[in-house]
Short mmCIF file of C-alpha atoms and ligand atoms in Angstrom, two decimals:
data_model
loop_
_atom_site.label_atom_id
_atom_site.label_comp_id
_atom_site.label_asym_id
_atom_site.label_seq_id
_atom_site.Cartn_x
_atom_site.Cartn_y
_atom_site.Cartn_z
CA MET H 1 0.00 0.00 0.00
CA LYS H 2 1.07 3.55 -0.55
CA PHE H 3 1.04 6.09 2.24
CA TYR H 4 1.36 9.82 1.56
CA ILE H 5 1.68 12.10 4.58
CA THR H 6 2.29 15.85 4.62
CA THR H 7 3.04 18.63 7.09
CA PRO H 8 2.04 22.25 6.53
CA ILE H 9 4.63 24.11 4.53
CA TYR H 10 6.07 26.63 6.93
CA TYR H 11 6.33 30.37 6.42
CA VAL H 12 9.83 31.02 5.32
CA ASN H 13 10.10 34.28 7.23
CA ASP H 14 9.92 32.49 10.59
CA ARG H 15 12.74 30.76 12.39
CA PRO H 16 11.94 27.11 13.03
CA HIS H 17 10.44 26.61 16.51
CA ILE H 18 8.81 23.84 18.52
CA GLY H 19 5.51 24.12 16.63
CA HIS H 20 7.10 23.37 13.26
CA ILE H 21 9.35 20.75 14.78
CA TYR H 22 6.45 19.02 16.50
CA THR H 23 4.23 18.55 13.45
CA THR H 24 7.20 17.46 11.38
CA THR H 25 8.44 15.00 14.01
CA ILE H 26 5.01 13.45 14.40
CA ALA H 27 4.70 13.10 10.64
CA ASP H 28 8.16 11.54 10.62
CA ILE H 29 7.07 8.97 13.19
CA PHE H 30 4.02 7.96 11.15
CA ALA H 31 6.14 7.83 7.99
CA ARG H 32 8.63 5.53 9.70
CA TYR H 33 5.82 3.40 11.09
CA HIS H 34 4.35 2.93 7.62
CA ARG H 35 7.75 2.11 6.17
CA MET H 36 8.00 -0.54 8.84
CA LEU H 37 4.65 -1.92 7.69
CA GLY H 38 6.20 -2.22 4.25
CA ASP H 39 4.17 0.61 2.72
CA ASP H 40 5.36 2.70 -0.19
CA VAL H 41 5.69 5.92 1.80
CA PHE H 42 5.96 9.51 0.61
CA PHE H 43 6.53 12.07 3.34
CA LEU H 44 6.49 15.73 2.37
CA THR H 45 7.36 18.94 4.16
CA GLY H 46 8.61 22.29 2.91
CA THR H 47 8.36 26.08 2.98
CA ASP H 48 5.68 28.57 2.01
CA GLU H 49 7.55 31.48 0.48
CA HIS H 50 5.34 33.96 -1.34
CA ALA H 51 4.08 36.02 1.57
CA THR H 52 4.41 39.78 1.15
CA LYS H 53 6.19 39.91 4.50
CA VAL H 54 9.10 38.10 2.86
CA VAL H 55 9.66 41.09 0.57
CA VAL H 56 9.72 43.50 3.50
CA ALA H 57 12.03 41.36 5.62
CA ALA H 58 14.37 40.81 2.68
CA ALA H 59 14.54 44.53 1.93
CA GLU H 60 15.47 45.24 5.54
CA GLN H 61 18.43 42.92 5.08
CA GLY H 62 19.35 44.40 1.73
CA LEU H 63 18.49 41.12 -0.01
CA THR H 64 16.13 40.11 -2.75
CA ALA H 65 13.08 38.14 -1.69
CA GLN H 66 14.52 35.06 -3.35
CA GLU H 67 17.85 35.39 -1.54
CA TRP H 68 16.10 35.83 1.77
CA ALA H 69 13.84 32.86 1.10
CA ASP H 70 16.83 30.72 0.07
CA ARG H 71 18.55 31.47 3.33
CA ASN H 72 15.58 30.74 5.54
CA ALA H 73 14.44 27.67 3.65
CA ALA H 74 17.97 26.34 4.14
CA ALA H 75 17.58 26.91 7.88
CA PHE H 76 14.43 24.76 7.92
CA GLN H 77 16.11 22.05 5.87
CA GLU H 78 19.17 22.05 8.08
CA THR H 79 17.03 21.89 11.22
CA PHE H 80 15.04 18.94 9.93
CA ARG H 81 18.22 17.19 8.83
CA LYS H 82 19.78 17.62 12.25
CA LEU H 83 16.63 16.29 13.86
CA GLY H 84 16.79 13.17 11.71
CA ILE H 85 13.55 13.87 9.85
CA SER H 86 13.12 11.34 7.05
CA ASN H 87 11.12 13.43 4.57
CA ASP H 88 11.21 12.21 0.98
CA ASP H 89 11.13 15.69 -0.51
CA PHE H 90 11.18 19.31 0.60
CA ILE H 91 8.95 21.54 -1.47
CA ARG H 92 9.61 25.25 -1.75
CA THR H 93 6.85 27.27 -3.34
CA SER H 94 9.37 29.47 -5.15
CA GLN H 95 10.62 26.47 -7.11
CA GLU H 96 9.83 26.34 -10.82
CA ARG H 97 8.31 22.87 -10.55
CA HIS H 98 5.69 24.23 -8.17
CA LYS H 99 5.03 27.54 -9.90
CA ARG H 100 4.45 25.88 -13.24
CA LYS H 101 1.90 23.48 -11.76
CA VAL H 102 0.04 26.18 -9.85
CA GLN H 103 -0.40 28.17 -13.04
CA GLN H 104 -1.67 25.06 -14.75
CA TYR H 105 -4.21 24.42 -11.97
CA VAL H 106 -5.46 28.00 -12.03
CA ARG H 107 -5.77 27.84 -15.81
CA GLU H 108 -7.85 24.68 -15.44
CA LEU H 109 -10.08 26.32 -12.85
CA MET H 110 -10.64 29.25 -15.20
CA ALA H 111 -11.47 26.92 -18.07
CA ARG H 112 -14.03 25.14 -15.90
CA GLY H 113 -15.67 28.41 -14.96
CA ASP H 114 -14.69 28.16 -11.31
CA VAL H 115 -12.46 31.23 -11.35
CA TYR H 116 -13.75 34.61 -12.51
CA LEU H 117 -12.60 38.21 -12.42
CA GLY H 118 -14.67 40.14 -9.91
CA GLU H 119 -14.47 43.09 -7.66
CA TYR H 120 -13.68 42.92 -4.01
CA GLU H 121 -14.57 45.64 -1.61
CA GLY H 122 -13.63 45.70 2.00
CA TRP H 123 -11.73 47.21 4.90
CA TYR H 124 -8.06 47.28 4.03
CA ASP H 125 -5.18 47.50 6.46
CA ALA H 126 -2.50 49.17 4.33
CA GLY H 127 0.32 48.41 6.79
CA GLN H 128 -0.50 44.70 6.83
CA GLU H 129 -1.60 44.52 3.19
CA GLU H 130 -4.69 42.63 4.09
CA TYR H 131 -8.43 42.90 4.14
CA LEU H 132 -10.30 42.50 7.38
CA THR H 133 -13.74 40.98 7.58
CA GLU H 134 -16.59 43.35 8.39
CA SER H 135 -16.91 41.94 11.90
CA LYS H 136 -13.22 42.15 12.66
CA ALA H 137 -13.04 45.73 11.29
CA LYS H 138 -15.93 46.68 13.51
CA GLU H 139 -14.38 45.00 16.52
CA TYR H 140 -11.29 47.19 16.12
CA GLU H 141 -13.36 50.34 15.44
CA TYR H 142 -12.20 50.43 11.83
CA LYS H 143 -8.57 50.82 12.84
CA SER H 144 -5.69 48.49 12.16
CA PRO H 145 -5.35 45.91 14.95
CA ILE H 146 -1.60 46.12 14.38
CA SER H 147 -0.75 49.78 13.76
CA GLY H 148 -3.89 51.52 15.01
CA ARG H 149 -4.13 53.56 11.78
CA PRO H 150 -7.57 53.96 10.22
CA LEU H 151 -8.60 51.21 7.82
CA VAL H 152 -9.40 52.31 4.30
CA ARG H 153 -12.38 51.25 2.26
CA LYS H 154 -10.81 49.68 -0.77
CA ARG H 155 -12.07 48.13 -3.96
CA GLU H 156 -9.93 45.88 -5.99
CA LYS H 157 -10.33 43.72 -9.02
CA ASN H 158 -9.55 40.16 -8.01
CA TYR H 159 -9.89 36.71 -9.33
CA PHE H 160 -12.40 34.75 -7.30
CA PHE H 161 -12.88 31.07 -6.75
CA ARG H 162 -16.51 29.93 -6.77
CA LEU H 163 -16.40 28.37 -3.33
CA SER H 164 -20.15 28.89 -2.97
CA ARG H 165 -20.73 26.25 -5.63
CA TYR H 166 -19.22 23.59 -3.40
CA GLU H 167 -21.18 24.25 -0.25
CA GLY H 168 -23.45 21.23 -0.68
CA ALA H 169 -20.65 18.94 -1.80
CA LEU H 170 -18.51 19.93 1.19
CA GLN H 171 -21.39 19.32 3.55
CA ARG H 172 -21.90 15.87 2.08
CA LEU H 173 -18.20 15.13 2.28
CA LEU H 174 -18.10 15.87 5.99
CA GLU H 175 -21.27 13.93 6.67
CA GLU H 176 -20.50 10.88 4.60
CA GLN H 177 -16.83 10.68 5.43
CA PRO H 178 -16.71 11.50 9.12
CA ASP H 179 -12.98 10.77 9.23
CA PHE H 180 -12.21 13.45 6.67
CA VAL H 181 -11.57 15.95 9.46
CA ARG H 182 -10.23 14.76 12.79
CA PRO H 183 -10.51 15.03 15.73
CA ASP H 184 -14.32 15.16 15.82
CA ILE H 185 -14.50 18.48 17.60
CA ARG H 186 -12.69 20.11 14.65
CA ARG H 187 -15.04 18.46 12.20
CA ASN H 188 -17.99 19.93 14.07
CA GLU H 189 -16.44 23.39 13.99
CA VAL H 190 -16.01 23.16 10.25
CA MET H 191 -19.52 21.86 9.68
CA GLN H 192 -21.02 24.66 11.72
CA ARG H 193 -19.17 27.26 9.75
CA ILE H 194 -20.12 25.76 6.42
CA ALA H 195 -23.75 25.76 7.54
CA GLU H 196 -23.51 29.55 7.94
CA GLY H 197 -22.95 29.74 4.18
CA LEU H 198 -19.94 29.99 1.90
CA ASN H 199 -18.95 33.01 -0.15
CA ASP H 200 -16.66 33.00 -3.13
CA VAL H 201 -13.09 33.79 -2.13
CA PRO H 202 -10.46 35.98 -3.78
CA ILE H 203 -7.51 33.95 -5.00
CA SER H 204 -5.31 36.76 -6.30
CA ARG H 205 -4.06 40.19 -5.41
CA LEU H 206 -3.08 43.07 -7.65
CA GLY H 207 0.61 43.57 -8.18
CA ALA H 208 2.36 43.25 -11.51
CA GLY H 209 5.83 41.77 -11.18
CA GLU H 210 5.48 41.23 -7.46
CA TRP H 211 6.85 38.34 -5.39
CA GLY H 212 4.51 35.47 -6.13
CA ILE H 213 3.09 33.43 -8.97
CA PRO H 214 1.45 35.52 -11.72
CA VAL H 215 -2.13 34.70 -12.63
CA PRO H 216 -1.89 32.95 -16.00
CA GLY H 217 -3.00 35.26 -18.79
CA ASP H 218 -3.20 38.32 -16.55
CA GLU H 219 0.16 39.29 -15.15
CA GLN H 220 -1.32 42.26 -13.30
CA HIS H 221 -2.26 39.82 -10.57
CA VAL H 222 -0.38 37.33 -8.44
CA ILE H 223 -1.96 34.26 -6.92
CA TYR H 224 -2.92 34.64 -3.29
CA VAL H 225 -0.33 33.01 -1.08
CA TRP H 226 -2.71 30.55 0.58
CA ILE H 227 -3.97 29.17 -2.71
CA ASP H 228 -0.39 28.93 -3.98
CA ALA H 229 0.61 27.12 -0.77
CA LEU H 230 -2.23 24.57 -0.64
CA PHE H 231 -1.35 23.37 -4.11
CA ASN H 232 2.06 22.17 -2.87
CA TYR H 233 0.55 18.89 -1.72
CA LEU H 234 -0.52 18.10 -5.25
CA SER H 235 2.19 19.82 -7.30
CA THR H 236 4.97 17.81 -5.65
CA VAL H 237 3.52 14.45 -6.64
CA ASP H 238 1.85 15.49 -9.87
CA THR H 239 4.50 13.84 -12.03
CA PRO H 240 4.48 10.49 -13.81
CA GLU H 241 6.90 8.97 -11.26
CA ARG H 242 4.90 10.08 -8.25
CA GLU H 243 1.28 10.25 -9.32
CA ARG H 244 0.59 6.96 -7.51
CA TYR H 245 0.87 8.82 -4.21
CA TRP H 246 -2.13 11.08 -4.82
CA PRO H 247 -4.51 11.49 -2.99
CA ALA H 248 -2.70 12.24 0.26
CA ASP H 249 -3.58 9.89 3.10
CA VAL H 250 -3.07 12.45 5.85
CA HIS H 251 -2.55 16.19 5.90
CA LEU H 252 -1.19 16.77 9.37
CA ILE H 253 -1.71 20.37 10.52
CA ALA H 254 -2.62 22.32 13.65
CA LYS H 255 -6.03 23.80 14.33
CA ASP H 256 -4.89 27.31 13.25
CA ILE H 257 -5.08 26.45 9.58
CA LEU H 258 -8.01 24.06 9.57
CA TRP H 259 -10.39 26.16 7.47
CA PHE H 260 -8.02 26.27 4.51
CA HIS H 261 -7.40 22.54 4.65
CA ALA H 262 -10.88 21.30 5.44
CA VAL H 263 -12.85 23.65 3.18
CA ILE H 264 -10.89 25.60 0.60
CA TRP H 265 -8.54 22.76 -0.30
CA PRO H 266 -11.12 20.02 -0.94
CA ALA H 267 -13.27 22.52 -2.85
CA LEU H 268 -10.34 23.39 -5.12
CA LEU H 269 -9.74 19.70 -5.73
CA MET H 270 -13.42 19.07 -6.45
CA ALA H 271 -13.30 21.90 -8.96
CA LEU H 272 -10.25 20.32 -10.58
CA GLY H 273 -11.93 16.93 -10.62
CA ARG H 274 -9.15 15.38 -8.57
CA PRO H 275 -9.51 12.78 -5.83
CA LEU H 276 -9.70 14.24 -2.33
CA PRO H 277 -7.24 13.60 0.50
CA ARG H 278 -8.44 10.92 2.88
CA GLN H 279 -7.93 12.89 6.04
CA VAL H 280 -7.05 16.24 7.52
CA TYR H 281 -5.85 15.84 11.09
CA ALA H 282 -5.68 19.09 13.07
CA HIS H 283 -3.79 18.83 16.32
CA SER H 284 -3.75 21.42 19.09
CA PHE H 285 -0.94 23.69 20.29
CA TRP H 286 2.12 23.61 22.40
CA ILE H 287 2.28 26.34 24.96
CA ALA H 288 5.48 27.07 26.90
CA GLU H 289 5.78 26.93 30.69
CA GLY H 290 2.05 27.46 31.02
CA GLN H 291 1.85 30.41 28.65
CA LYS H 292 0.84 30.85 25.06
CA MET H 293 3.92 31.33 22.86
CA SER H 294 3.89 34.68 21.14
CA LYS H 295 6.14 37.16 19.43
CA SER H 296 5.34 39.83 21.99
CA LEU H 297 6.23 37.58 24.94
CA GLY H 298 9.26 36.29 23.04
CA ASN H 299 8.78 32.92 24.75
CA PHE H 300 8.98 30.57 21.78
CA VAL H 301 10.63 27.26 22.44
CA ASP H 302 13.15 28.08 19.76
CA LEU H 303 15.97 26.19 18.11
CA GLU H 304 18.46 27.15 20.74
CA LYS H 305 16.31 25.68 23.49
CA ILE H 306 15.58 22.59 21.45
CA ASP H 307 19.27 22.06 20.71
CA GLY H 308 19.88 22.32 24.44
CA TYR H 309 17.49 19.43 25.12
CA VAL H 310 18.98 17.37 22.33
CA SER H 311 22.50 17.81 23.62
CA ARG H 312 21.57 17.10 27.24
CA TYR H 313 19.06 14.28 26.81
CA GLY H 314 19.55 13.10 23.24
CA LEU H 315 17.42 13.43 20.13
CA ASP H 316 15.39 10.32 20.93
CA ALA H 317 14.38 11.71 24.30
CA LEU H 318 13.11 14.87 22.59
CA ARG H 319 11.19 12.76 20.07
CA PHE H 320 9.72 10.64 22.84
CA PHE H 321 8.68 13.70 24.80
CA LEU H 322 6.99 15.30 21.79
CA ALA H 323 5.30 12.05 20.83
CA SER H 324 4.04 11.08 24.27
CA GLN H 325 3.15 14.52 25.64
CA GLY H 326 2.22 16.42 22.49
CA PRO H 327 -1.13 17.95 21.51
CA LEU H 328 -2.36 15.30 19.07
CA GLY H 329 -5.97 15.47 20.13
CA ILE H 330 -8.04 18.32 21.47
CA ASN H 331 -6.01 19.68 24.38
CA ASP H 332 -3.02 21.95 24.26
CA SER H 333 0.24 20.66 25.77
CA ASP H 334 2.68 22.44 27.97
CA PHE H 335 6.35 22.37 27.04
CA ALA H 336 7.71 22.77 30.55
CA ASP H 337 11.25 22.00 31.61
CA ALA H 338 10.14 20.20 34.79
CA LYS H 339 7.80 18.01 32.76
CA PHE H 340 10.52 17.14 30.29
CA ARG H 341 12.79 16.08 33.11
CA GLU H 342 10.08 14.08 34.77
CA VAL H 343 9.22 12.19 31.58
CA TYR H 344 12.88 11.49 30.95
CA GLU H 345 13.57 10.29 34.48
CA ALA H 346 10.42 8.27 35.04
CA GLN H 347 9.53 6.84 31.66
CA LEU H 348 12.84 6.61 29.85
CA LYS H 349 15.52 6.22 32.48
CA ASN H 350 13.68 4.36 35.26
CA ASP H 351 11.08 2.32 33.38
CA LEU H 352 12.24 1.58 29.85
CA GLY H 353 15.97 2.06 30.32
CA ASN H 354 16.06 0.05 33.50
CA LEU H 355 14.04 -2.82 32.05
CA ILE H 356 16.36 -3.14 29.08
CA ASN H 357 19.49 -2.74 31.13
CA ARG H 358 18.66 -5.25 33.84
CA SER H 359 17.20 -7.79 31.39
CA LEU H 360 20.28 -7.77 29.20
CA ALA H 361 22.73 -7.58 32.09
CA MET H 362 21.16 -10.66 33.70
CA LEU H 363 21.09 -12.49 30.38
CA GLN H 364 24.77 -11.80 30.03
CA ARG H 365 25.67 -12.66 33.59
CA TYR H 366 23.64 -15.84 34.01
CA ARG H 367 23.72 -17.32 30.50
CA GLY H 368 25.96 -15.32 28.14
CA ALA H 369 23.60 -16.07 25.25
CA VAL H 370 19.85 -16.33 24.64
CA PRO H 371 18.70 -19.69 26.10
CA ALA H 372 15.92 -21.85 24.68
CA ALA H 373 12.65 -21.55 26.59
CA THR H 374 9.83 -23.96 27.25
CA SER H 375 7.27 -21.52 28.57
CA HIS H 376 6.68 -17.85 27.76
CA PRO H 377 5.33 -15.93 30.72
CA LEU H 378 5.27 -12.49 29.05
CA ARG H 379 3.97 -13.61 25.71
CA ALA H 380 0.28 -12.80 26.09
CA GLU H 381 0.97 -9.31 27.45
CA ALA H 382 3.46 -8.64 24.67
CA GLU H 383 0.99 -9.70 22.03
CA ASN H 384 -1.69 -7.47 23.51
CA MET H 385 0.71 -4.56 23.56
CA VAL H 386 1.65 -5.07 19.91
CA ALA H 387 -2.01 -5.27 18.90
CA SER H 388 -3.06 -2.12 20.72
CA TYR H 389 0.04 -0.29 19.54
CA ARG H 390 -0.92 -1.11 15.98
CA ALA H 391 -4.56 -0.11 16.38
CA CYS H 392 -3.52 3.20 17.94
CA MET H 393 -0.87 3.96 15.32
CA ASP H 394 -3.28 3.21 12.48
CA GLY H 395 -5.66 5.73 14.02
CA LEU H 396 -2.89 8.35 14.48
CA ASP H 397 -3.19 7.95 18.25
CA LEU H 398 0.48 8.16 19.01
CA THR H 399 0.01 8.93 22.68
CA GLY H 400 -2.19 5.87 23.00
CA ALA H 401 0.37 3.70 21.25
CA LEU H 402 3.07 4.85 23.65
CA ARG H 403 0.76 4.32 26.58
CA ALA H 404 0.33 0.69 25.52
CA VAL H 405 4.11 0.34 25.30
CA GLY H 406 4.52 2.03 28.69
CA SER H 407 2.07 -0.32 30.43
CA PHE H 408 3.88 -3.28 28.98
CA VAL H 409 7.20 -1.95 30.27
CA THR H 410 5.67 -1.54 33.72
CA ARG H 411 4.33 -5.07 33.58
CA ALA H 412 7.70 -6.47 32.48
CA ASN H 413 9.47 -4.66 35.31
CA GLN H 414 6.99 -6.15 37.76
CA PHE H 415 7.68 -9.53 36.27
CA VAL H 416 11.38 -9.08 36.98
CA GLU H 417 10.58 -8.40 40.62
CA GLU H 418 8.14 -11.30 40.90
CA SER H 419 10.34 -13.86 39.24
CA ALA H 420 13.56 -12.64 40.93
CA PRO H 421 16.05 -14.17 38.48
CA TRP H 422 18.88 -13.47 40.96
CA LYS H 423 17.29 -16.04 43.29
CA LEU H 424 16.62 -18.55 40.52
CA ALA H 425 20.28 -18.28 39.53
CA ARG H 426 21.30 -19.65 42.90
CA GLU H 427 19.21 -22.85 42.59
CA THR H 428 20.30 -25.45 40.03
CA ALA H 429 16.80 -26.92 40.15
CA GLU H 430 15.49 -23.60 38.80
CA ALA H 431 17.68 -23.56 35.70
CA GLY H 432 14.75 -24.23 33.36
CA ARG H 433 12.64 -21.54 34.99
CA LEU H 434 15.52 -19.07 34.74
CA ASP H 435 15.86 -19.83 31.02
CA ASP H 436 12.17 -19.05 30.55
CA VAL H 437 12.39 -15.80 32.48
CA LEU H 438 15.51 -14.61 30.66
CA TYR H 439 14.10 -15.53 27.28
CA SER H 440 10.83 -13.73 27.94
CA LEU H 441 12.66 -10.63 29.07
CA ALA H 442 15.10 -10.59 26.18
CA GLU H 443 12.32 -11.22 23.69
CA SER H 444 10.30 -8.40 25.23
CA VAL H 445 13.28 -6.10 24.84
CA ARG H 446 13.56 -7.11 21.20
CA LEU H 447 9.87 -6.35 20.61
CA LEU H 448 10.27 -2.98 22.29
CA ALA H 449 13.07 -2.17 19.86
CA VAL H 450 10.71 -2.90 16.96
CA VAL H 451 7.71 -0.91 18.17
CA LEU H 452 9.82 1.99 19.41
CA GLU H 453 11.78 2.26 16.21
CA PRO H 454 9.53 4.92 14.57
CA VAL H 455 9.73 7.10 17.67
CA MET H 456 13.31 6.48 18.76
CA PRO H 457 15.24 5.07 15.81
CA SER H 458 18.71 5.40 17.25
CA SER H 459 17.75 3.88 20.59
CA ALA H 460 16.15 1.00 18.70
CA ALA H 461 19.47 0.45 16.91
CA LYS H 462 21.32 0.53 20.23
CA ILE H 463 18.94 -2.01 21.75
CA ARG H 464 19.54 -4.34 18.80
CA ALA H 465 23.28 -3.97 19.17
CA GLN H 466 23.14 -4.69 22.90
CA LEU H 467 20.91 -7.65 22.24
CA GLY H 468 23.30 -8.92 19.59
CA ILE H 469 20.79 -9.10 16.73
CA ALA H 470 20.84 -7.84 13.16
CA GLN H 471 21.25 -4.12 12.63
CA ARG H 472 18.52 -3.56 10.11
CA PRO H 473 15.47 -1.46 10.58
CA GLY H 474 12.58 -3.36 12.08
CA ALA H 475 9.84 -4.80 9.93
CA TRP H 476 6.32 -5.42 11.18
CA ALA H 477 6.73 -9.20 10.78
CA GLU H 478 9.30 -9.00 13.56
CA THR H 479 6.61 -8.15 16.08
CA SER H 480 5.65 -11.84 16.32
CA TRP H 481 6.67 -13.41 19.58
CA GLY H 482 9.55 -15.85 19.33
CA GLY H 483 11.69 -14.08 16.77
CA LEU H 484 14.72 -13.85 19.03
CA PRO H 485 17.24 -16.46 17.92
CA VAL H 486 18.42 -18.85 20.60
CA GLY H 487 22.16 -18.44 21.00
CA ALA H 488 22.25 -14.71 20.22
CA LYS H 489 24.99 -13.13 22.32
CA PRO H 490 24.38 -9.75 23.88
CA GLY H 491 26.92 -7.07 23.06
CA GLU H 492 28.16 -4.52 25.55
CA VAL H 493 25.32 -3.59 27.89
CA THR H 494 25.20 0.10 28.84
CA PRO H 495 22.36 2.34 30.05
CA LEU H 496 20.40 3.79 27.13
CA PHE H 497 19.07 6.74 29.07
CA PRO H 498 21.73 7.70 31.58
CA LYS H 499 21.22 10.06 34.46
CA VAL H 500 21.36 13.67 33.31
CA GLU H 501 22.78 16.18 35.79
CA THR H 502 20.79 19.38 35.89
N1 MSP O 1 2.34 28.61 5.65
C1 MSP O 1 1.17 28.28 6.36
C2 MSP O 1 0.73 26.85 6.08
C3 MSP O 1 0.47 26.54 4.63
S1 MSP O 1 0.10 24.87 4.41
C4 MSP O 1 -0.44 24.77 2.85
C5 MSP O 1 1.44 28.39 7.86
N2 MSP O 1 2.71 28.31 8.23
S2 MSP O 1 3.26 28.39 9.74
O1 MSP O 1 4.69 28.51 9.62
O2 MSP O 1 2.59 29.41 10.48
O3 MSP O 1 2.98 26.98 10.35
C6 MSP O 1 1.77 26.67 10.97
C7 MSP O 1 1.89 25.26 11.50
O4 MSP O 1 3.03 25.15 12.38
C8 MSP O 1 0.74 24.78 12.35
O5 MSP O 1 -0.35 24.34 11.60
C9 MSP O 1 1.41 23.67 13.12
O6 MSP O 1 1.61 22.57 12.27
C10 MSP O 1 2.75 24.29 13.45
N3 MSP O 1 2.67 25.08 14.66
C11 MSP O 1 2.96 26.41 14.78
N4 MSP O 1 2.84 26.77 16.08
C12 MSP O 1 2.45 25.71 16.81
C13 MSP O 1 2.29 25.46 18.20
N5 MSP O 1 2.41 26.40 19.11
N6 MSP O 1 2.01 24.19 18.58
C14 MSP O 1 1.93 23.15 17.69
N7 MSP O 1 2.09 23.35 16.39
C15 MSP O 1 2.17 24.64 15.89
O7 MSP O 1 0.50 28.50 8.62
#
């Protein structure tokens, strides 16, 4: 099966921060999971470059918009590379391959009568170069929410997309395919807003020769940045070699950009007669130390902070923290230092790390190699864990999957206490029982390496090395109990998650 997963493409004028890194890391985990299932995976991320702000920021630096975008896109790419993100491509909307396709799509929409030249009139914030809705303008007493200067009533010729035509079709989509927007609460929000009625939307702004993609056949206009950006998901795979990936299986986003993905995007695709993505999953937000992250507070969990965690605790610990504590679902999550430390200490160092370390150390000390077993005391629990892990992962419930793994680790640690291998080792009559205990523990450790591989790939490799088994990435078939070869010799056994001094 093919599996195509995307992240939003990030505004190139921002510096990468925890928000971008979170969505991309989560997408990476699902991509790795599907590769493990043997799927033909395509995982896409990239940068959204044609915002007018880019021109302003570039000018301040004495650069062209393209030079500025090149620099910042490189920063995103470098960040994702350092964080071990396994994306298959990185799309930049200023690339020719994208621009060409977007023009083609807009031409098609025009030919089908879904794009027309109309006039837009509204309250314009000249400083921000954007129109405000009537209600927002009123709320701010017809002054710019940013600069406080009076808004101007402005009329502009724009190309419009006939969104209104698709109101019924969108309603049906959300009703008949309840999984199209997840979680449910987000789907309800979208349905309520559609029920209020859909107006046609401008898809261009005036500006000959400006930074952006010209409207085909009318170079006085450039395509509105959001329309340009949404098309990335299609443009990247709209080639003979990659067309098998369309439609996308999951567009992973946060709730801030749900409307564009759940309404505008499927409507554009309907208008183009293209198959629709299977799912838009909108997660919630990270806040930082109990507070919303914002430019004015300057409290973003930025790259510097993130690098600090990676160098102190390791990349896998960061990935585990994001995956197990992150806002997949309806609640926001707090990125708090104390919480990070607690998760590291309790779940990684004490539970998982300790289980692996003591299991392998005892295997080494008492047997030196994996013994044959006659009974398998942890087998049923392990099989349950694998089954619920899989069900959760297939439903994008990463936290649930890790909870299943965590409960199994707790159970296995209890089993160590109950069976007390150090006592069995002193009784020759208990040799068979000790073999069973050591095999069950070592086999559990092996299974943990397989299921944890998407989340913590380098720890999974270390576990395999310590266990003395093949260094290839796990495959789903390896989650069957009993795969550990008798006679395998553990390598050097060292703590995977050592104590971190703070
Ligand atoms: N360029 C548009 C998206 C176009 S997609 C066709 C954009 N870019 S953005 O740089 O602002 O990125 C928004 C996305 O970043 C969110 O949807 C989410 O994936 C991620 N996050 C940004 N801040 C976040 C948090 N505080 N918490 C979690 N994720 C957040 O919008």
